[in-house]
Tab-separated table of C-alpha atoms in Angstrom:
chain	number	residue	atom	x	y	z
A	57	UNK	CA	88.560	49.727	-52.378
A	58	UNK	CA	90.277	46.983	-50.920
A	59	UNK	CA	88.691	45.213	-47.427
A	60	UNK	CA	91.684	45.323	-44.503
A	61	UNK	CA	92.179	41.633	-42.673
A	62	UNK	CA	93.756	40.966	-39.680
A	63	UNK	CA	94.488	37.132	-38.666
A	64	UNK	CA	92.780	37.710	-35.316
A	65	UNK	CA	89.096	36.407	-35.708
A	66	UNK	CA	90.650	33.266	-38.481
A	67	UNK	CA	92.679	32.189	-35.936
A	68	UNK	CA	90.078	31.985	-33.169
A	69	UNK	CA	87.345	30.129	-35.728
A	70	UNK	CA	90.403	27.354	-36.194
A	71	UNK	CA	90.492	27.312	-32.392
A	72	UNK	CA	87.252	27.073	-33.211
A	73	UNK	CA	86.914	24.074	-35.017
A	74	UNK	CA	90.046	22.376	-32.442
A	75	UNK	CA	88.031	22.781	-29.303
A	76	UNK	CA	84.963	21.260	-31.452
A	77	UNK	CA	87.107	18.706	-33.071
A	78	UNK	CA	86.159	19.068	-36.446
A	79	UNK	CA	89.056	18.453	-39.135
A	80	UNK	CA	88.833	21.081	-41.761
A	81	UNK	CA	91.332	19.764	-44.170
A	82	UNK	CA	89.281	16.504	-44.286
A	83	UNK	CA	86.940	18.311	-47.212
A	84	UNK	CA	87.283	19.009	-50.483
A	85	UNK	CA	86.795	22.809	-50.145
A	86	UNK	CA	90.637	23.113	-49.125
A	87	UNK	CA	91.813	20.031	-51.377
A	88	UNK	CA	94.973	21.747	-51.987
A	89	UNK	CA	95.922	23.392	-48.533
A	90	UNK	CA	98.782	22.606	-47.496
A	91	UNK	CA	100.433	24.128	-50.816
A	92	UNK	CA	98.216	27.535	-51.236
A	93	UNK	CA	99.001	28.136	-47.961
A	94	UNK	CA	103.024	28.316	-49.107
A	95	UNK	CA	102.315	29.850	-52.815
A	96	UNK	CA	99.309	31.776	-52.639
A	97	UNK	CA	99.860	33.681	-49.106
A	98	UNK	CA	98.827	37.387	-48.848
A	99	UNK	CA	100.848	40.539	-48.359
A	100	UNK	CA	99.796	43.627	-46.227
A	101	UNK	CA	98.235	46.403	-48.473
A	102	UNK	CA	100.179	49.683	-47.594
A	103	UNK	CA	100.556	50.423	-43.559
A	104	UNK	CA	97.903	48.783	-41.361
A	105	UNK	CA	97.087	48.853	-37.369
A	106	UNK	CA	94.946	46.281	-35.847
A	107	UNK	CA	94.161	44.928	-32.143
A	108	UNK	CA	92.473	41.698	-31.255
A	109	UNK	CA	91.330	41.023	-27.298
A	110	UNK	CA	88.985	38.925	-25.488
A	111	UNK	CA	86.103	41.471	-23.874
A	112	UNK	CA	85.122	37.287	-22.134
A	113	UNK	CA	85.721	33.585	-21.919
A	114	UNK	CA	82.861	33.485	-24.696
A	115	UNK	CA	83.142	37.421	-26.921
A	116	UNK	CA	85.631	38.764	-28.746
A	117	UNK	CA	86.714	42.128	-30.123
A	118	UNK	CA	88.722	43.287	-32.936
A	119	UNK	CA	90.038	46.949	-34.644
A	120	UNK	CA	91.254	47.406	-37.934
A	121	UNK	CA	92.785	50.557	-38.817
A	122	UNK	CA	94.023	51.644	-42.304
A	123	UNK	CA	96.223	54.174	-42.738
A	124	UNK	CA	95.639	53.980	-46.780
A	125	UNK	CA	92.955	55.845	-48.453
A	126	UNK	CA	91.554	53.078	-50.495
A	127	UNK	CA	91.406	50.824	-47.946
A	128	UNK	CA	89.197	49.943	-45.609
A	129	UNK	CA	89.363	49.771	-41.528
A	130	UNK	CA	86.633	48.086	-39.689
A	131	UNK	CA	85.519	46.909	-36.406
A	132	UNK	CA	83.940	43.810	-35.375
A	133	UNK	CA	82.665	41.166	-32.817
A	134	UNK	CA	83.012	37.166	-32.023
A	135	UNK	CA	80.837	34.896	-30.128
A	136	UNK	CA	81.400	31.628	-29.517
A	137	UNK	CA	79.139	28.783	-27.060
A	138	UNK	CA	82.892	27.756	-25.868
A	139	UNK	CA	86.070	29.528	-24.565
A	140	UNK	CA	88.428	29.425	-26.827
A	141	UNK	CA	92.237	30.386	-26.821
A	142	UNK	CA	93.292	33.816	-24.701
A	143	UNK	CA	96.304	35.188	-24.545
A	144	UNK	CA	97.454	35.210	-20.977
A	145	UNK	CA	100.296	38.210	-19.727
A	146	UNK	CA	103.104	36.802	-19.803
A	147	UNK	CA	106.175	37.206	-16.915
A	148	UNK	CA	108.358	39.850	-16.816
A	149	UNK	CA	111.331	38.530	-19.388
A	150	UNK	CA	109.531	35.193	-20.705
A	151	UNK	CA	107.286	35.219	-23.940
A	152	UNK	CA	103.720	35.835	-23.735
A	153	UNK	CA	102.038	32.493	-24.276
A	154	UNK	CA	98.348	31.388	-25.707
A	155	UNK	CA	96.492	29.554	-22.916
A	156	UNK	CA	93.980	26.743	-24.155
A	157	UNK	CA	90.793	26.023	-22.559
A	158	UNK	CA	90.634	22.855	-23.522
A	159	UNK	CA	94.109	21.430	-22.001
A	160	UNK	CA	94.697	20.993	-18.495
A	161	UNK	CA	96.769	23.160	-16.644
A	162	UNK	CA	98.483	20.272	-15.667
A	163	UNK	CA	99.169	18.831	-19.202
A	164	UNK	CA	100.101	22.413	-20.228
A	165	UNK	CA	102.306	22.829	-17.704
A	166	UNK	CA	104.527	19.312	-18.242
A	167	UNK	CA	107.476	18.938	-20.286
A	168	UNK	CA	107.592	16.844	-23.730
A	169	UNK	CA	109.803	14.579	-22.346
A	170	UNK	CA	107.533	13.949	-18.904
A	171	UNK	CA	104.003	13.440	-20.943
A	172	UNK	CA	106.362	11.082	-23.534
A	173	UNK	CA	107.200	8.875	-20.664
A	174	UNK	CA	103.873	8.478	-19.166
A	175	UNK	CA	101.828	6.300	-21.184
A	176	UNK	CA	97.926	7.995	-19.836
A	177	UNK	CA	98.950	11.413	-20.363
A	178	UNK	CA	96.414	13.381	-21.858
A	179	UNK	CA	93.689	10.237	-22.277
A	180	UNK	CA	93.772	10.226	-25.779
A	181	UNK	CA	92.851	6.473	-27.986
A	182	UNK	CA	96.493	6.291	-29.002
A	183	UNK	CA	99.836	7.121	-28.290
A	184	UNK	CA	99.778	8.861	-31.946
A	185	UNK	CA	97.485	11.120	-31.380
A	186	UNK	CA	98.697	11.638	-27.824
A	187	UNK	CA	101.905	12.792	-29.477
A	188	UNK	CA	99.628	15.027	-31.869
A	189	UNK	CA	97.977	16.447	-28.470
A	190	UNK	CA	101.210	17.048	-26.912
A	191	UNK	CA	102.356	18.936	-30.095
A	192	UNK	CA	98.967	21.338	-30.202
A	193	UNK	CA	100.158	22.634	-26.618
A	194	UNK	CA	104.133	22.553	-27.466
A	195	UNK	CA	102.836	25.173	-30.124
A	196	UNK	CA	99.708	26.891	-28.295
A	197	UNK	CA	102.659	28.630	-26.218
A	198	UNK	CA	103.860	30.254	-29.041
A	199	UNK	CA	101.739	33.338	-30.023
A	200	UNK	CA	103.122	33.485	-33.845
A	201	UNK	CA	102.704	29.850	-34.293
A	202	UNK	CA	99.149	30.268	-33.700
A	203	UNK	CA	98.748	32.965	-35.356
A	204	UNK	CA	100.545	32.285	-38.777
A	205	UNK	CA	102.136	29.158	-39.285
A	206	UNK	CA	101.278	26.952	-41.984
A	207	UNK	CA	98.946	24.325	-41.957
A	208	UNK	CA	101.575	22.185	-43.417
A	209	UNK	CA	102.699	21.467	-39.601
A	210	UNK	CA	99.239	20.214	-38.638
A	211	UNK	CA	97.999	17.141	-38.865
A	212	UNK	CA	95.571	15.944	-41.421
A	213	UNK	CA	93.880	12.587	-40.164
A	214	UNK	CA	90.612	11.835	-40.613
A	215	UNK	CA	88.108	12.927	-37.182
A	216	UNK	CA	88.979	10.453	-34.720
A	217	UNK	CA	86.316	8.013	-33.431
A	218	UNK	CA	86.099	10.200	-29.635
A	219	UNK	CA	85.296	12.900	-31.912
A	220	UNK	CA	81.852	11.476	-33.072
A	221	UNK	CA	81.049	9.988	-30.125
A	222	UNK	CA	81.130	13.322	-28.200
A	223	UNK	CA	77.756	15.464	-28.766
A	224	UNK	CA	79.096	19.072	-29.849
A	225	UNK	CA	75.629	19.152	-31.259
A	226	UNK	CA	74.483	23.228	-31.099
A	227	UNK	CA	77.836	24.479	-30.155
A	228	UNK	CA	77.721	27.729	-32.228
A	229	UNK	CA	80.435	30.552	-33.714
A	230	UNK	CA	78.744	34.436	-34.933
A	231	UNK	CA	81.005	36.579	-36.776
A	232	UNK	CA	80.349	40.931	-36.949
A	233	UNK	CA	82.209	42.506	-39.004
A	234	UNK	CA	81.688	46.502	-39.677
A	235	UNK	CA	83.354	48.798	-42.762
A	236	UNK	CA	81.682	52.662	-42.008
A	237	UNK	CA	83.554	53.555	-44.900
A	238	UNK	CA	82.121	51.123	-47.127
A	239	UNK	CA	78.834	51.243	-45.450
A	240	UNK	CA	79.153	47.569	-45.679
A	241	UNK	CA	78.455	44.982	-42.860
A	242	UNK	CA	80.052	41.539	-43.304
A	243	UNK	CA	78.936	38.187	-40.988
A	244	UNK	CA	79.399	34.497	-40.651
A	245	UNK	CA	77.482	31.724	-38.034
A	246	UNK	CA	78.317	28.647	-37.828
A	247	UNK	CA	76.866	25.588	-35.994
A	248	UNK	CA	77.086	22.139	-35.266
A	249	UNK	CA	74.769	20.185	-36.103
A	250	UNK	CA	76.086	17.173	-35.450
A	251	UNK	CA	79.448	15.320	-34.490
A	252	UNK	CA	80.072	15.021	-37.997
A	253	UNK	CA	77.721	17.624	-39.756
A	254	UNK	CA	78.218	21.469	-39.807
A	255	UNK	CA	75.840	24.505	-41.461
A	256	UNK	CA	77.736	28.069	-42.440
A	257	UNK	CA	75.734	30.849	-43.543
A	258	UNK	CA	77.992	33.790	-45.082
A	259	UNK	CA	76.548	37.383	-46.144
A	260	UNK	CA	77.197	40.461	-46.905
A	261	UNK	CA	75.223	43.526	-46.954
A	262	UNK	CA	75.476	47.406	-48.482
A	263	UNK	CA	73.329	50.286	-47.654
A	264	UNK	CA	72.799	53.218	-49.097
A	265	UNK	CA	71.259	53.339	-52.485
A	266	UNK	CA	71.759	50.294	-54.362
A	267	UNK	CA	71.715	48.391	-51.152
A	268	UNK	CA	72.787	44.808	-51.978
A	269	UNK	CA	72.678	41.479	-49.711
A	270	UNK	CA	74.021	38.518	-50.521
A	271	UNK	CA	74.224	35.148	-48.777
A	272	UNK	CA	75.670	31.668	-48.797
A	273	UNK	CA	74.878	28.479	-47.244
A	274	UNK	CA	76.768	26.148	-46.864
A	275	UNK	CA	75.984	22.204	-45.381
A	276	UNK	CA	78.807	19.898	-44.805
A	277	UNK	CA	80.028	16.198	-43.512
A	278	UNK	CA	83.072	15.282	-42.161
A	279	UNK	CA	83.561	11.738	-41.583
A	280	UNK	CA	86.508	9.323	-41.594
A	281	UNK	CA	86.158	7.891	-44.997
A	282	UNK	CA	84.307	10.885	-46.692
A	283	UNK	CA	83.499	14.265	-46.413
A	284	UNK	CA	80.892	16.302	-48.429
A	285	UNK	CA	79.627	20.055	-49.168
A	286	UNK	CA	76.358	21.583	-50.312
A	287	UNK	CA	76.843	25.301	-50.806
A	288	UNK	CA	74.011	27.421	-52.241
A	289	UNK	CA	74.990	30.884	-53.233
A	290	UNK	CA	72.388	34.147	-53.577
A	291	UNK	CA	74.875	36.209	-56.214
A	292	UNK	CA	73.845	34.524	-59.368
A	293	UNK	CA	71.880	31.799	-57.814
A	294	UNK	CA	74.979	29.302	-57.898
A	295	UNK	CA	74.474	25.558	-56.458
A	296	UNK	CA	77.815	23.042	-55.572
A	297	UNK	CA	78.212	20.116	-54.455
A	298	UNK	CA	81.937	18.530	-53.349
A	299	UNK	CA	82.413	15.304	-52.258
A	300	UNK	CA	85.566	13.504	-51.266
A	301	UNK	CA	87.041	10.101	-50.485
A	302	UNK	CA	89.650	8.716	-48.516
A	303	UNK	CA	90.882	5.550	-49.346
A	304	UNK	CA	92.706	2.480	-47.007
A	305	UNK	CA	92.156	1.657	-43.125
A	306	UNK	CA	89.148	3.809	-41.536
A	307	UNK	CA	91.132	3.906	-38.481
A	308	UNK	CA	94.352	4.767	-38.191
A	309	UNK	CA	96.961	2.953	-36.926
A	310	UNK	CA	98.506	3.548	-33.956
A	311	UNK	CA	102.686	3.069	-34.665
A	312	UNK	CA	104.677	4.193	-31.862
A	313	UNK	CA	106.530	7.531	-31.543
A	314	UNK	CA	109.909	7.837	-33.755
A	315	UNK	CA	107.569	5.249	-36.143
A	316	UNK	CA	106.546	5.831	-39.702
A	317	UNK	CA	102.913	6.108	-40.696
A	318	UNK	CA	102.007	4.629	-43.428
A	319	UNK	CA	100.477	7.640	-46.236
A	320	UNK	CA	96.209	8.157	-47.612
A	321	UNK	CA	95.162	8.498	-50.371
A	322	UNK	CA	92.062	11.083	-50.897
A	323	UNK	CA	89.771	11.590	-54.255
A	324	UNK	CA	87.167	13.757	-54.482
A	325	UNK	CA	85.341	16.010	-56.888
A	326	UNK	CA	82.894	19.368	-57.561
A	327	UNK	CA	79.724	20.111	-59.567
A	328	UNK	CA	78.447	23.460	-59.438
A	329	UNK	CA	75.836	25.448	-61.533
A	330	UNK	CA	74.930	28.971	-61.754
A	331	UNK	CA	70.359	29.382	-62.491
A	332	UNK	CA	71.580	33.189	-63.409
A	333	UNK	CA	74.065	32.498	-66.442
A	334	UNK	CA	72.652	29.110	-67.262
A	335	UNK	CA	76.897	27.850	-66.948
A	336	UNK	CA	78.230	25.391	-64.525
A	337	UNK	CA	81.497	23.140	-64.244
A	338	UNK	CA	83.123	20.593	-62.490
A	339	UNK	CA	86.726	19.208	-61.466
A	340	UNK	CA	88.509	16.040	-60.575
A	341	UNK	CA	91.329	15.733	-58.231
A	342	UNK	CA	92.908	12.692	-56.278
A	343	UNK	CA	95.868	13.521	-53.693
A	344	UNK	CA	98.719	11.463	-51.779
A	345	UNK	CA	99.987	12.730	-48.615
A	346	UNK	CA	102.227	10.869	-45.970
A	347	UNK	CA	102.897	12.797	-42.479
A	348	UNK	CA	106.011	10.956	-40.968
A	349	UNK	CA	108.270	11.347	-40.421
A	350	UNK	CA	108.370	14.487	-42.980
A	351	UNK	CA	105.615	15.922	-44.522
A	352	UNK	CA	105.051	15.300	-48.393
A	353	UNK	CA	101.970	15.629	-50.365
A	354	UNK	CA	101.208	15.264	-53.756
A	355	UNK	CA	97.506	16.912	-55.481
A	356	UNK	CA	96.667	17.081	-58.378
A	357	UNK	CA	93.382	19.128	-59.808
A	358	UNK	CA	91.455	18.960	-63.478
A	359	UNK	CA	88.986	21.136	-64.433
A	360	UNK	CA	88.022	19.264	-67.917
A	361	UNK	CA	85.561	21.807	-69.072
A	362	UNK	CA	87.612	23.930	-68.942
A	363	UNK	CA	90.441	22.031	-70.109
A	364	UNK	CA	92.656	23.271	-67.363
A	365	UNK	CA	94.922	21.232	-65.160
A	366	UNK	CA	97.177	22.032	-61.222
A	367	UNK	CA	99.719	19.184	-60.218
A	368	UNK	CA	101.390	20.384	-56.489
A	369	UNK	CA	103.930	19.598	-54.903
A	370	UNK	CA	104.322	19.567	-51.327
A	371	UNK	CA	108.218	19.069	-49.012
A	372	UNK	CA	108.817	19.177	-45.741
A	373	UNK	CA	112.718	20.309	-45.542
A	374	UNK	CA	113.167	20.384	-41.725
A	375	UNK	CA	111.080	20.549	-38.915
A	376	UNK	CA	110.709	24.216	-39.646
A	377	UNK	CA	110.664	24.062	-42.974
A	378	UNK	CA	108.715	23.442	-46.123
A	379	UNK	CA	108.894	23.872	-49.148
A	380	UNK	CA	106.036	23.471	-52.824
A	381	UNK	CA	105.694	23.597	-56.742
A	382	UNK	CA	102.932	23.662	-58.824
A	383	UNK	CA	102.319	23.645	-62.301
A	384	UNK	CA	99.126	24.814	-64.278
A	385	UNK	CA	98.311	24.291	-67.317
A	386	UNK	CA	95.531	25.053	-70.104
A	387	UNK	CA	95.130	22.659	-72.818
A	388	UNK	CA	92.827	25.219	-74.332
A	389	UNK	CA	94.830	28.253	-74.419
A	390	UNK	CA	98.334	26.627	-74.045
A	391	UNK	CA	99.193	28.786	-71.443
A	392	UNK	CA	100.967	27.702	-68.172
A	393	UNK	CA	102.464	28.615	-64.960
A	394	UNK	CA	105.209	27.403	-62.550
A	395	UNK	CA	105.212	28.889	-59.037
A	396	UNK	CA	107.421	27.840	-56.269
A	397	UNK	CA	107.589	28.294	-52.601
A	398	UNK	CA	109.125	27.818	-49.433
A	399	UNK	CA	108.176	28.685	-45.901
A	400	UNK	CA	110.817	28.455	-43.055
A	401	UNK	CA	110.759	29.387	-39.277
A	402	UNK	CA	113.425	30.847	-38.703
A	403	UNK	CA	113.334	31.242	-34.936
A	404	UNK	CA	110.362	31.212	-32.046
A	405	UNK	CA	109.436	34.829	-33.170
A	406	UNK	CA	110.491	34.760	-37.055
A	407	UNK	CA	108.719	33.141	-40.179
A	408	UNK	CA	109.734	34.055	-43.463
A	409	UNK	CA	107.576	33.856	-47.063
A	410	UNK	CA	109.187	33.397	-50.358
A	411	UNK	CA	107.486	32.167	-53.391
A	412	UNK	CA	108.349	32.936	-57.109
A	413	UNK	CA	105.916	32.036	-60.361
A	414	UNK	CA	106.919	32.701	-64.000
A	415	UNK	CA	103.878	35.482	-64.208
A	416	UNK	CA	103.610	37.039	-61.383
A	417	UNK	CA	107.411	37.371	-60.084
A	418	UNK	CA	108.736	37.557	-56.916
A	419	UNK	CA	106.616	38.053	-53.249
A	420	UNK	CA	108.151	37.765	-50.009
A	421	UNK	CA	106.619	38.271	-45.970
A	422	UNK	CA	108.477	38.108	-43.165
A	423	UNK	CA	105.944	37.677	-39.993
A	424	UNK	CA	108.136	38.819	-36.348
A	425	UNK	CA	107.189	39.077	-33.352
A	426	UNK	CA	107.523	41.371	-29.807
A	427	UNK	CA	105.581	40.893	-26.970
A	428	UNK	CA	102.135	40.900	-27.825
A	429	UNK	CA	102.631	41.994	-31.418
A	430	UNK	CA	103.387	40.549	-34.949
A	431	UNK	CA	104.859	42.786	-37.050
A	432	UNK	CA	104.498	41.706	-41.317
A	433	UNK	CA	106.246	42.939	-44.009
A	434	UNK	CA	105.653	42.201	-46.806
A	435	UNK	CA	107.317	42.923	-51.013
A	436	UNK	CA	105.891	42.101	-53.725
A	437	UNK	CA	108.531	42.609	-57.037
A	438	UNK	CA	107.642	41.311	-61.143
A	439	UNK	CA	107.989	42.675	-64.279
A	440	UNK	CA	104.788	43.799	-64.373
A	441	UNK	CA	103.383	46.923	-62.830
A	442	UNK	CA	101.206	47.708	-60.369
A	443	UNK	CA	98.013	48.534	-61.873
A	444	UNK	CA	95.316	51.907	-61.063
A	445	UNK	CA	96.645	55.143	-60.132
A	446	UNK	CA	99.230	53.703	-58.083
A	447	UNK	CA	101.109	52.662	-61.244
A	448	UNK	CA	100.511	55.733	-63.288
A	449	UNK	CA	101.986	57.362	-60.314
A	450	UNK	CA	104.611	55.249	-59.656
A	451	UNK	CA	108.389	56.054	-61.160
A	452	UNK	CA	109.490	53.976	-64.263
A	453	UNK	CA	111.377	52.559	-62.167
A	454	UNK	CA	109.857	51.750	-59.977
A	455	UNK	CA	107.114	50.767	-62.302
A	456	UNK	CA	109.091	47.678	-63.898
A	457	UNK	CA	110.298	46.532	-60.532
A	458	UNK	CA	107.887	47.219	-57.202
A	459	UNK	CA	104.589	46.213	-57.481
A	460	UNK	CA	103.445	45.996	-53.519
A	461	UNK	CA	104.713	46.735	-50.185
A	462	UNK	CA	103.167	46.792	-47.069
A	463	UNK	CA	103.502	47.460	-43.169
A	464	UNK	CA	101.084	45.578	-40.641
A	465	UNK	CA	100.636	45.506	-36.904
A	466	UNK	CA	98.866	43.635	-34.892
A	467	UNK	CA	98.220	43.213	-30.593
A	468	UNK	CA	96.508	40.690	-29.435
A	469	UNK	CA	95.265	41.906	-26.178
């Protein structure tokens, strides 16, 4: 059975971290996130329809219905300590807009040229931070940009000093989802323990004759210079530690708008141990990222115990286009894989993703916005066939060429 997912709750979780000024990208768990969103994106499974709406300023609901028997439908609720982004009705003939409660009406109504000419707009710490805030406001006006655009369009700068001075202690985000056909409930709870610390608890509970409850507890620290994560999972009694250190100046310089900003080198690693299997592992990585004027990122992650090395390259080609490539090699089995991909925002209402690898073939995803709906169509082409009953029932020609095809309709009310 496949879990059918929607983009609505992950979208709200990202907005919660933005509202509380938590940098999701300053962590070893997201070390290669930029290349992964271009190379490892998922496509819809079968045909599914979902709706997401704000029940109140601090409460949202989501309903996902799958028309494929092997895919599970769900209903869920999300509660937060502060109002998150909500979609407001748009005037006739205009596209719907996403409204941020953290941005004043004056700032949201101003044009980009008006804000750039006003040195006090947004009341940010620096011109670079003010420019990023302006871009956030402009991006927030596009529903598709918020829901689907890749993280390469986001700023990965360390946590600002203003964020560390504010008190977000006690801010929380709680999510619960029910899958009736699987008799399963999933849930997550995030709470800020301080301006630079967050506690996350996630769990899956399965009812029935074989009841099962699995929990994952993670405590994360997010500083300007470094970050750390300590994780414990009940499944396999797994304990893991991650850390990342950012080289260079601790304080971000204040370049003029239009000037280049210096790149940043980060290094990190992780260690994990499973008490149930009495086994463990480790990995180390290095990443260099240059954000302006166009993004360039190089990352290398190695697992010496497994003999695995991964090299990733990401390059922004234009303002709305980004490409990535990754080469994976295993020194023990001498196996390797090469993957290349591109994400292109064709216009305000359409995003195209495509990736190819020598082992998995070609995968394409097209997202299109129409008013308050996001329509997604995905196609997976490869030399190998699918798996299970679907592969056995497929015609011989299709079995060799088409792995998966899916459509997804998402309404945001």
